Amino acid sequence: MALNGFLEFFQKGKTFRPKKRFTAGTIRYSLHKQAQASLQSGINLRQVVRLPDGENLNDWVAVHVVDFFNRINLIYGTVSEYCNETTCPTMSGGSRYEYLWADGESYKKPTALPAPKYIELLMDWIESIINNETVFPVSTDIPFPKTFPTLCRKILTRLFRVFVHVYIHHFDRIVSIGAEAHVNACYKHFYYFVQEFDLISSKELEPLQEMSSRICKD
């Protein structure tokens, strides 16, 4: 399924937090609109994620980081009432994978947390970064920091962990509301993008490797 109906479908339900928007008239707003138009045209997702001719890679990555942040928030919002300290006492992906939280500030050492707390802290952390105009500059006059590519890799790696948790622990809920095709389409878009630009290590992708090889074939 194409992503045409993704936002419309999920915005009928619970939203985990407000959507981050691009400022009209900026280059990133234009790139966002271009990317959305490509998605809605039904073009192959492997082609959709490629850097458009003449565009800056950092701008293209910034647009997608914000877009995936919004989409994964919407997906988690549909299962968040079923994800609590009792049902999900750890941020895990089955018995083999557990994710610890560290932000270098409140959590200086990697700390085990219930899944909803981990995801809340993760989304707060990402939101503070994408709202910081010295890191995600609004104007093309302001250069991206040298740390930008590394930071985006970390953001996308951590967002991938939300996919892992949702797919392994809450997919029955996704199926029950008829959202399976929408979530799969969003996952494929995310997977093709991080693969295209080598933004997540193969080790981090392991928890969903079997599923990825099955649904990400086109």
PDB file of C-alpha atoms in Angstrom:
ATOM      1  CA  MET A   1       0.000   0.000   0.000  1.00  0.00           C
ATOM      2  CA  ALA A   2       1.206   3.521  -0.786  1.00  0.00           C
ATOM      3  CA  LEU A   3       1.420   6.056   2.039  1.00  0.00           C
ATOM      4  CA  ASN A   4      -1.365   8.256   0.633  1.00  0.00           C
ATOM      5  CA  GLY A   5      -3.779   7.569   3.460  1.00  0.00           C
ATOM      6  CA  PHE A   6      -1.247   7.220   6.263  1.00  0.00           C
ATOM      7  CA  LEU A   7      -1.731  10.533   8.060  1.00  0.00           C
ATOM      8  CA  GLU A   8      -5.484  10.601   7.487  1.00  0.00           C
ATOM      9  CA  PHE A   9      -5.812   7.081   8.896  1.00  0.00           C
ATOM     10  CA  PHE A  10      -3.788   7.645  12.041  1.00  0.00           C
ATOM     11  CA  GLN A  11      -4.943  11.160  12.842  1.00  0.00           C
ATOM     12  CA  LYS A  12      -8.415   9.769  13.441  1.00  0.00           C
ATOM     13  CA  GLY A  13      -7.000   8.070  16.513  1.00  0.00           C
ATOM     14  CA  LYS A  14      -4.847   9.113  19.411  1.00  0.00           C
ATOM     15  CA  THR A  15      -1.791  11.238  18.698  1.00  0.00           C
ATOM     16  CA  PHE A  16       1.125  10.708  21.035  1.00  0.00           C
ATOM     17  CA  ARG A  17       2.255  14.345  20.784  1.00  0.00           C
ATOM     18  CA  PRO A  18       1.851  17.417  18.537  1.00  0.00           C
ATOM     19  CA  LYS A  19       3.141  17.148  15.000  1.00  0.00           C
ATOM     20  CA  LYS A  20       6.325  19.033  14.101  1.00  0.00           C
ATOM     21  CA  ARG A  21       5.718  21.189  11.018  1.00  0.00           C
ATOM     22  CA  PHE A  22       8.004  22.805   8.461  1.00  0.00           C
ATOM     23  CA  THR A  23       7.929  26.575   7.984  1.00  0.00           C
ATOM     24  CA  ALA A  24       6.284  27.545   4.692  1.00  0.00           C
ATOM     25  CA  GLY A  25       8.662  29.184   2.248  1.00  0.00           C
ATOM     26  CA  THR A  26      11.783  27.393   3.489  1.00  0.00           C
ATOM     27  CA  ILE A  27      13.812  24.970   1.405  1.00  0.00           C
ATOM     28  CA  ARG A  28      12.962  22.171   3.808  1.00  0.00           C
ATOM     29  CA  TYR A  29       9.251  22.868   3.401  1.00  0.00           C
ATOM     30  CA  SER A  30       9.713  22.556  -0.379  1.00  0.00           C
ATOM     31  CA  LEU A  31      11.656  19.306  -0.009  1.00  0.00           C
ATOM     32  CA  HIS A  32       8.988  17.968   2.349  1.00  0.00           C
ATOM     33  CA  LYS A  33       6.266  18.756  -0.204  1.00  0.00           C
ATOM     34  CA  GLN A  34       8.353  17.165  -2.960  1.00  0.00           C
ATOM     35  CA  ALA A  35       8.868  14.011  -0.903  1.00  0.00           C
ATOM     36  CA  GLN A  36       5.156  13.816  -0.026  1.00  0.00           C
ATOM     37  CA  ALA A  37       4.155  14.233  -3.667  1.00  0.00           C
ATOM     38  CA  SER A  38       6.470  11.386  -4.659  1.00  0.00           C
ATOM     39  CA  LEU A  39       4.989   9.138  -1.974  1.00  0.00           C
ATOM     40  CA  GLN A  40       1.445   9.884  -3.049  1.00  0.00           C
ATOM     41  CA  SER A  41       2.219   9.266  -6.707  1.00  0.00           C
ATOM     42  CA  GLY A  42       2.841   5.593  -5.941  1.00  0.00           C
ATOM     43  CA  ILE A  43       6.457   5.648  -7.140  1.00  0.00           C
ATOM     44  CA  ASN A  44       8.588   2.729  -5.953  1.00  0.00           C
ATOM     45  CA  LEU A  45       9.794   3.521  -2.429  1.00  0.00           C
ATOM     46  CA  ARG A  46      13.397   2.704  -3.293  1.00  0.00           C
ATOM     47  CA  GLN A  47      13.254   5.549  -5.823  1.00  0.00           C
ATOM     48  CA  VAL A  48      11.362   7.910  -3.513  1.00  0.00           C
ATOM     49  CA  VAL A  49      14.155   7.961  -0.918  1.00  0.00           C
ATOM     50  CA  ARG A  50      16.957   8.860  -3.338  1.00  0.00           C
ATOM     51  CA  LEU A  51      18.487  12.325  -3.046  1.00  0.00           C
ATOM     52  CA  PRO A  52      16.947  14.594  -5.705  1.00  0.00           C
ATOM     53  CA  ASP A  53      19.402  16.042  -8.221  1.00  0.00           C
ATOM     54  CA  GLY A  54      21.062  19.206  -6.999  1.00  0.00           C
ATOM     55  CA  GLU A  55      19.763  18.985  -3.438  1.00  0.00           C
ATOM     56  CA  ASN A  56      21.811  19.059  -0.245  1.00  0.00           C
ATOM     57  CA  LEU A  57      22.044  15.713   1.572  1.00  0.00           C
ATOM     58  CA  ASN A  58      21.749  17.263   5.034  1.00  0.00           C
ATOM     59  CA  ASP A  59      18.532  19.052   4.027  1.00  0.00           C
ATOM     60  CA  TRP A  60      17.120  15.797   2.641  1.00  0.00           C
ATOM     61  CA  VAL A  61      18.029  13.880   5.808  1.00  0.00           C
ATOM     62  CA  ALA A  62      16.613  16.648   8.042  1.00  0.00           C
ATOM     63  CA  VAL A  63      13.263  16.531   6.228  1.00  0.00           C
ATOM     64  CA  HIS A  64      13.035  12.768   6.640  1.00  0.00           C
ATOM     65  CA  VAL A  65      14.106  12.737  10.287  1.00  0.00           C
ATOM     66  CA  VAL A  66      11.269  15.138  11.120  1.00  0.00           C
ATOM     67  CA  ASP A  67       8.796  13.233   8.940  1.00  0.00           C
ATOM     68  CA  PHE A  68       9.666   9.867  10.492  1.00  0.00           C
ATOM     69  CA  PHE A  69       9.462  11.413  13.966  1.00  0.00           C
ATOM     70  CA  ASN A  70       5.904  12.547  13.162  1.00  0.00           C
ATOM     71  CA  ARG A  71       4.847   9.231  11.624  1.00  0.00           C
ATOM     72  CA  ILE A  72       6.298   7.023  14.353  1.00  0.00           C
ATOM     73  CA  ASN A  73       4.626   9.221  16.965  1.00  0.00           C
ATOM     74  CA  LEU A  74       1.312   8.576  15.229  1.00  0.00           C
ATOM     75  CA  ILE A  75       1.943   4.830  15.093  1.00  0.00           C
ATOM     76  CA  TYR A  76       2.907   4.638  18.758  1.00  0.00           C
ATOM     77  CA  GLY A  77      -0.144   6.736  19.637  1.00  0.00           C
ATOM     78  CA  THR A  78      -2.383   3.916  18.391  1.00  0.00           C
ATOM     79  CA  VAL A  79      -0.873   1.402  20.827  1.00  0.00           C
ATOM     80  CA  SER A  80       0.202   3.642  23.723  1.00  0.00           C
ATOM     81  CA  GLU A  81      -2.835   2.851  25.874  1.00  0.00           C
ATOM     82  CA  TYR A  82      -1.826  -0.814  25.719  1.00  0.00           C
ATOM     83  CA  CYS A  83       1.822  -0.054  26.464  1.00  0.00           C
ATOM     84  CA  ASN A  84       2.273   0.510  30.194  1.00  0.00           C
ATOM     85  CA  GLU A  85       4.595  -0.446  33.038  1.00  0.00           C
ATOM     86  CA  THR A  86       2.655  -3.661  33.634  1.00  0.00           C
ATOM     87  CA  THR A  87       2.441  -4.898  30.035  1.00  0.00           C
ATOM     88  CA  CYS A  88       5.866  -3.574  29.011  1.00  0.00           C
ATOM     89  CA  PRO A  89       8.152  -3.319  32.074  1.00  0.00           C
ATOM     90  CA  THR A  90      11.204  -3.050  29.805  1.00  0.00           C
ATOM     91  CA  MET A  91      11.898  -1.372  26.474  1.00  0.00           C
ATOM     92  CA  SER A  92      12.372  -4.591  24.583  1.00  0.00           C
ATOM     93  CA  GLY A  93      11.935  -6.384  21.317  1.00  0.00           C
ATOM     94  CA  GLY A  94      11.156  -9.904  22.471  1.00  0.00           C
ATOM     95  CA  SER A  95      13.405 -11.795  24.866  1.00  0.00           C
ATOM     96  CA  ARG A  96      16.625 -11.220  22.895  1.00  0.00           C
ATOM     97  CA  TYR A  97      16.689  -7.432  22.741  1.00  0.00           C
ATOM     98  CA  GLU A  98      16.437  -4.853  25.512  1.00  0.00           C
ATOM     99  CA  TYR A  99      17.192  -1.167  25.076  1.00  0.00           C
ATOM    100  CA  LEU A 100      18.620   0.990  27.865  1.00  0.00           C
ATOM    101  CA  TRP A 101      18.162   4.750  28.015  1.00  0.00           C
ATOM    102  CA  ALA A 102      20.994   7.280  28.347  1.00  0.00           C
ATOM    103  CA  ASP A 103      20.989  10.951  27.397  1.00  0.00           C
ATOM    104  CA  GLY A 104      24.183  12.155  29.082  1.00  0.00           C
ATOM    105  CA  GLU A 105      22.185  14.447  31.365  1.00  0.00           C
ATOM    106  CA  SER A 106      19.417  13.022  33.557  1.00  0.00           C
ATOM    107  CA  TYR A 107      20.499   9.481  32.649  1.00  0.00           C
ATOM    108  CA  LYS A 108      24.278   9.469  32.448  1.00  0.00           C
ATOM    109  CA  LYS A 109      24.529   5.678  32.539  1.00  0.00           C
ATOM    110  CA  PRO A 110      22.435   3.310  30.371  1.00  0.00           C
ATOM    111  CA  THR A 111      19.316   2.623  32.442  1.00  0.00           C
ATOM    112  CA  ALA A 112      16.577   0.002  32.130  1.00  0.00           C
ATOM    113  CA  LEU A 113      13.162   1.655  31.899  1.00  0.00           C
ATOM    114  CA  PRO A 114       9.581   0.581  31.164  1.00  0.00           C
ATOM    115  CA  ALA A 115       8.847   0.922  27.447  1.00  0.00           C
ATOM    116  CA  PRO A 116       6.420   3.881  27.745  1.00  0.00           C
ATOM    117  CA  LYS A 117       8.925   5.848  29.844  1.00  0.00           C
ATOM    118  CA  TYR A 118      11.754   5.079  27.412  1.00  0.00           C
ATOM    119  CA  ILE A 119       9.647   6.176  24.444  1.00  0.00           C
ATOM    120  CA  GLU A 120       8.456   9.329  26.236  1.00  0.00           C
ATOM    121  CA  LEU A 121      12.051  10.329  27.022  1.00  0.00           C
ATOM    122  CA  LEU A 122      13.131   9.430  23.479  1.00  0.00           C
ATOM    123  CA  MET A 123      10.454  11.606  21.866  1.00  0.00           C
ATOM    124  CA  ASP A 124      11.226  14.504  24.236  1.00  0.00           C
ATOM    125  CA  TRP A 125      14.914  14.188  23.364  1.00  0.00           C
ATOM    126  CA  ILE A 126      14.276  14.156  19.597  1.00  0.00           C
ATOM    127  CA  GLU A 127      11.794  17.018  19.825  1.00  0.00           C
ATOM    128  CA  SER A 128      14.318  19.195  21.664  1.00  0.00           C
ATOM    129  CA  ILE A 129      16.903  18.496  18.949  1.00  0.00           C
ATOM    130  CA  ILE A 130      14.706  19.156  15.908  1.00  0.00           C
ATOM    131  CA  ASN A 131      13.403  22.362  17.518  1.00  0.00           C
ATOM    132  CA  ASN A 132      16.969  23.581  18.101  1.00  0.00           C
ATOM    133  CA  GLU A 133      17.731  25.846  15.138  1.00  0.00           C
ATOM    134  CA  THR A 134      21.495  25.596  15.673  1.00  0.00           C
ATOM    135  CA  VAL A 135      21.206  21.847  14.993  1.00  0.00           C
ATOM    136  CA  PHE A 136      18.269  21.820  12.546  1.00  0.00           C
ATOM    137  CA  PRO A 137      18.663  25.308  11.010  1.00  0.00           C
ATOM    138  CA  VAL A 138      15.539  26.807   9.454  1.00  0.00           C
ATOM    139  CA  SER A 139      17.459  29.089   7.095  1.00  0.00           C
ATOM    140  CA  THR A 140      19.959  27.974   4.455  1.00  0.00           C
ATOM    141  CA  ASP A 141      22.146  30.869   5.649  1.00  0.00           C
ATOM    142  CA  ILE A 142      22.923  28.869   8.796  1.00  0.00           C
ATOM    143  CA  PRO A 143      25.150  25.845   8.183  1.00  0.00           C
ATOM    144  CA  PHE A 144      24.452  22.433   9.647  1.00  0.00           C
ATOM    145  CA  PRO A 145      26.795  21.553  12.522  1.00  0.00           C
ATOM    146  CA  LYS A 146      29.544  19.045  11.797  1.00  0.00           C
ATOM    147  CA  THR A 147      27.890  16.666  14.260  1.00  0.00           C
ATOM    148  CA  PHE A 148      24.627  16.631  12.262  1.00  0.00           C
ATOM    149  CA  PRO A 149      25.128  13.304  10.386  1.00  0.00           C
ATOM    150  CA  THR A 150      26.165  11.467  13.563  1.00  0.00           C
ATOM    151  CA  LEU A 151      23.244  12.915  15.502  1.00  0.00           C
ATOM    152  CA  CYS A 152      20.758  11.913  12.802  1.00  0.00           C
ATOM    153  CA  ARG A 153      22.118   8.365  12.847  1.00  0.00           C
ATOM    154  CA  LYS A 154      21.490   8.249  16.589  1.00  0.00           C
ATOM    155  CA  ILE A 155      17.955   9.662  16.224  1.00  0.00           C
ATOM    156  CA  LEU A 156      17.003   7.193  13.489  1.00  0.00           C
ATOM    157  CA  THR A 157      18.564   4.261  15.343  1.00  0.00           C
ATOM    158  CA  ARG A 158      16.498   5.067  18.414  1.00  0.00           C
ATOM    159  CA  LEU A 159      13.324   5.604  16.372  1.00  0.00           C
ATOM    160  CA  PHE A 160      13.875   2.185  14.833  1.00  0.00           C
ATOM    161  CA  ARG A 161      13.646   0.729  18.348  1.00  0.00           C
ATOM    162  CA  VAL A 162      10.052   2.014  18.562  1.00  0.00           C
ATOM    163  CA  PHE A 163       9.265   0.030  15.397  1.00  0.00           C
ATOM    164  CA  VAL A 164      10.892  -3.025  17.027  1.00  0.00           C
ATOM    165  CA  HIS A 165       8.788  -2.677  20.178  1.00  0.00           C
ATOM    166  CA  VAL A 166       5.532  -2.024  18.315  1.00  0.00           C
ATOM    167  CA  TYR A 167       6.003  -4.871  15.841  1.00  0.00           C
ATOM    168  CA  ILE A 168       7.051  -7.465  18.420  1.00  0.00           C
ATOM    169  CA  HIS A 169       4.822  -6.513  21.361  1.00  0.00           C
ATOM    170  CA  HIS A 170       1.814  -4.623  19.964  1.00  0.00           C
ATOM    171  CA  PHE A 171       1.252  -5.790  16.402  1.00  0.00           C
ATOM    172  CA  ASP A 172      -2.003  -7.506  17.386  1.00  0.00           C
ATOM    173  CA  ARG A 173      -3.387  -4.052  18.191  1.00  0.00           C
ATOM    174  CA  ILE A 174      -2.192  -2.678  14.830  1.00  0.00           C
ATOM    175  CA  VAL A 175      -3.928  -5.573  13.040  1.00  0.00           C
ATOM    176  CA  SER A 176      -7.114  -5.204  15.098  1.00  0.00           C
ATOM    177  CA  ILE A 177      -7.625  -1.605  13.926  1.00  0.00           C
ATOM    178  CA  GLY A 178      -6.814  -2.450  10.317  1.00  0.00           C
ATOM    179  CA  ALA A 179      -3.567  -0.465  10.281  1.00  0.00           C
ATOM    180  CA  GLU A 180      -1.165  -3.237   9.274  1.00  0.00           C
ATOM    181  CA  ALA A 181      -0.725  -2.077   5.670  1.00  0.00           C
ATOM    182  CA  HIS A 182      -0.199   1.532   6.768  1.00  0.00           C
ATOM    183  CA  VAL A 183       2.433   0.616   9.362  1.00  0.00           C
ATOM    184  CA  ASN A 184       4.195  -1.716   6.939  1.00  0.00           C
ATOM    185  CA  ALA A 185       4.306   1.014   4.286  1.00  0.00           C
ATOM    186  CA  CYS A 186       5.781   3.470   6.781  1.00  0.00           C
ATOM    187  CA  TYR A 187       8.322   0.888   7.905  1.00  0.00           C
ATOM    188  CA  LYS A 188       9.366   0.142   4.321  1.00  0.00           C
ATOM    189  CA  HIS A 189       9.818   3.855   3.622  1.00  0.00           C
ATOM    190  CA  PHE A 190      11.957   4.200   6.781  1.00  0.00           C
ATOM    191  CA  TYR A 191      13.954   1.038   6.024  1.00  0.00           C
ATOM    192  CA  TYR A 192      14.718   2.004   2.424  1.00  0.00           C
ATOM    193  CA  PHE A 193      15.780   5.488   3.531  1.00  0.00           C
ATOM    194  CA  VAL A 194      18.227   4.344   6.216  1.00  0.00           C
ATOM    195  CA  GLN A 195      19.594   1.703   3.851  1.00  0.00           C
ATOM    196  CA  GLU A 196      20.049   4.196   1.011  1.00  0.00           C
ATOM    197  CA  PHE A 197      22.219   6.470   3.166  1.00  0.00           C
ATOM    198  CA  ASP A 198      23.677   3.860   5.551  1.00  0.00           C
ATOM    199  CA  LEU A 199      22.169   5.534   8.612  1.00  0.00           C
ATOM    200  CA  ILE A 200      21.601   2.504  10.875  1.00  0.00           C
ATOM    201  CA  SER A 201      24.077  -0.318  11.473  1.00  0.00           C
ATOM    202  CA  SER A 202      23.145  -3.834  10.381  1.00  0.00           C
ATOM    203  CA  LYS A 203      23.484  -4.957  14.018  1.00  0.00           C
ATOM    204  CA  GLU A 204      20.770  -2.502  15.106  1.00  0.00           C
ATOM    205  CA  LEU A 205      18.507  -3.709  12.278  1.00  0.00           C
ATOM    206  CA  GLU A 206      18.773  -7.367  13.370  1.00  0.00           C
ATOM    207  CA  PRO A 207      15.585  -7.553  15.514  1.00  0.00           C
ATOM    208  CA  LEU A 208      13.368  -7.046  12.425  1.00  0.00           C
ATOM    209  CA  GLN A 209      15.716  -8.626   9.894  1.00  0.00           C
ATOM    210  CA  GLU A 210      13.415 -11.519   9.036  1.00  0.00           C
ATOM    211  CA  MET A 211      10.421  -9.251   8.558  1.00  0.00           C
ATOM    212  CA  SER A 212      12.460  -6.723   6.551  1.00  0.00           C
ATOM    213  CA  SER A 213      13.634  -9.414   4.150  1.00  0.00           C
ATOM    214  CA  ARG A 214      10.011 -10.451   3.671  1.00  0.00           C
ATOM    215  CA  ILE A 215       8.245  -7.104   3.189  1.00  0.00           C
ATOM    216  CA  CYS A 216      11.080  -4.968   1.765  1.00  0.00           C
ATOM    217  CA  LYS A 217      11.609  -6.834  -1.460  1.00  0.00           C
ATOM    218  CA  ASP A 218      10.333  -4.408  -4.108  1.00  0.00           C
TER     219      ASP A 218
END
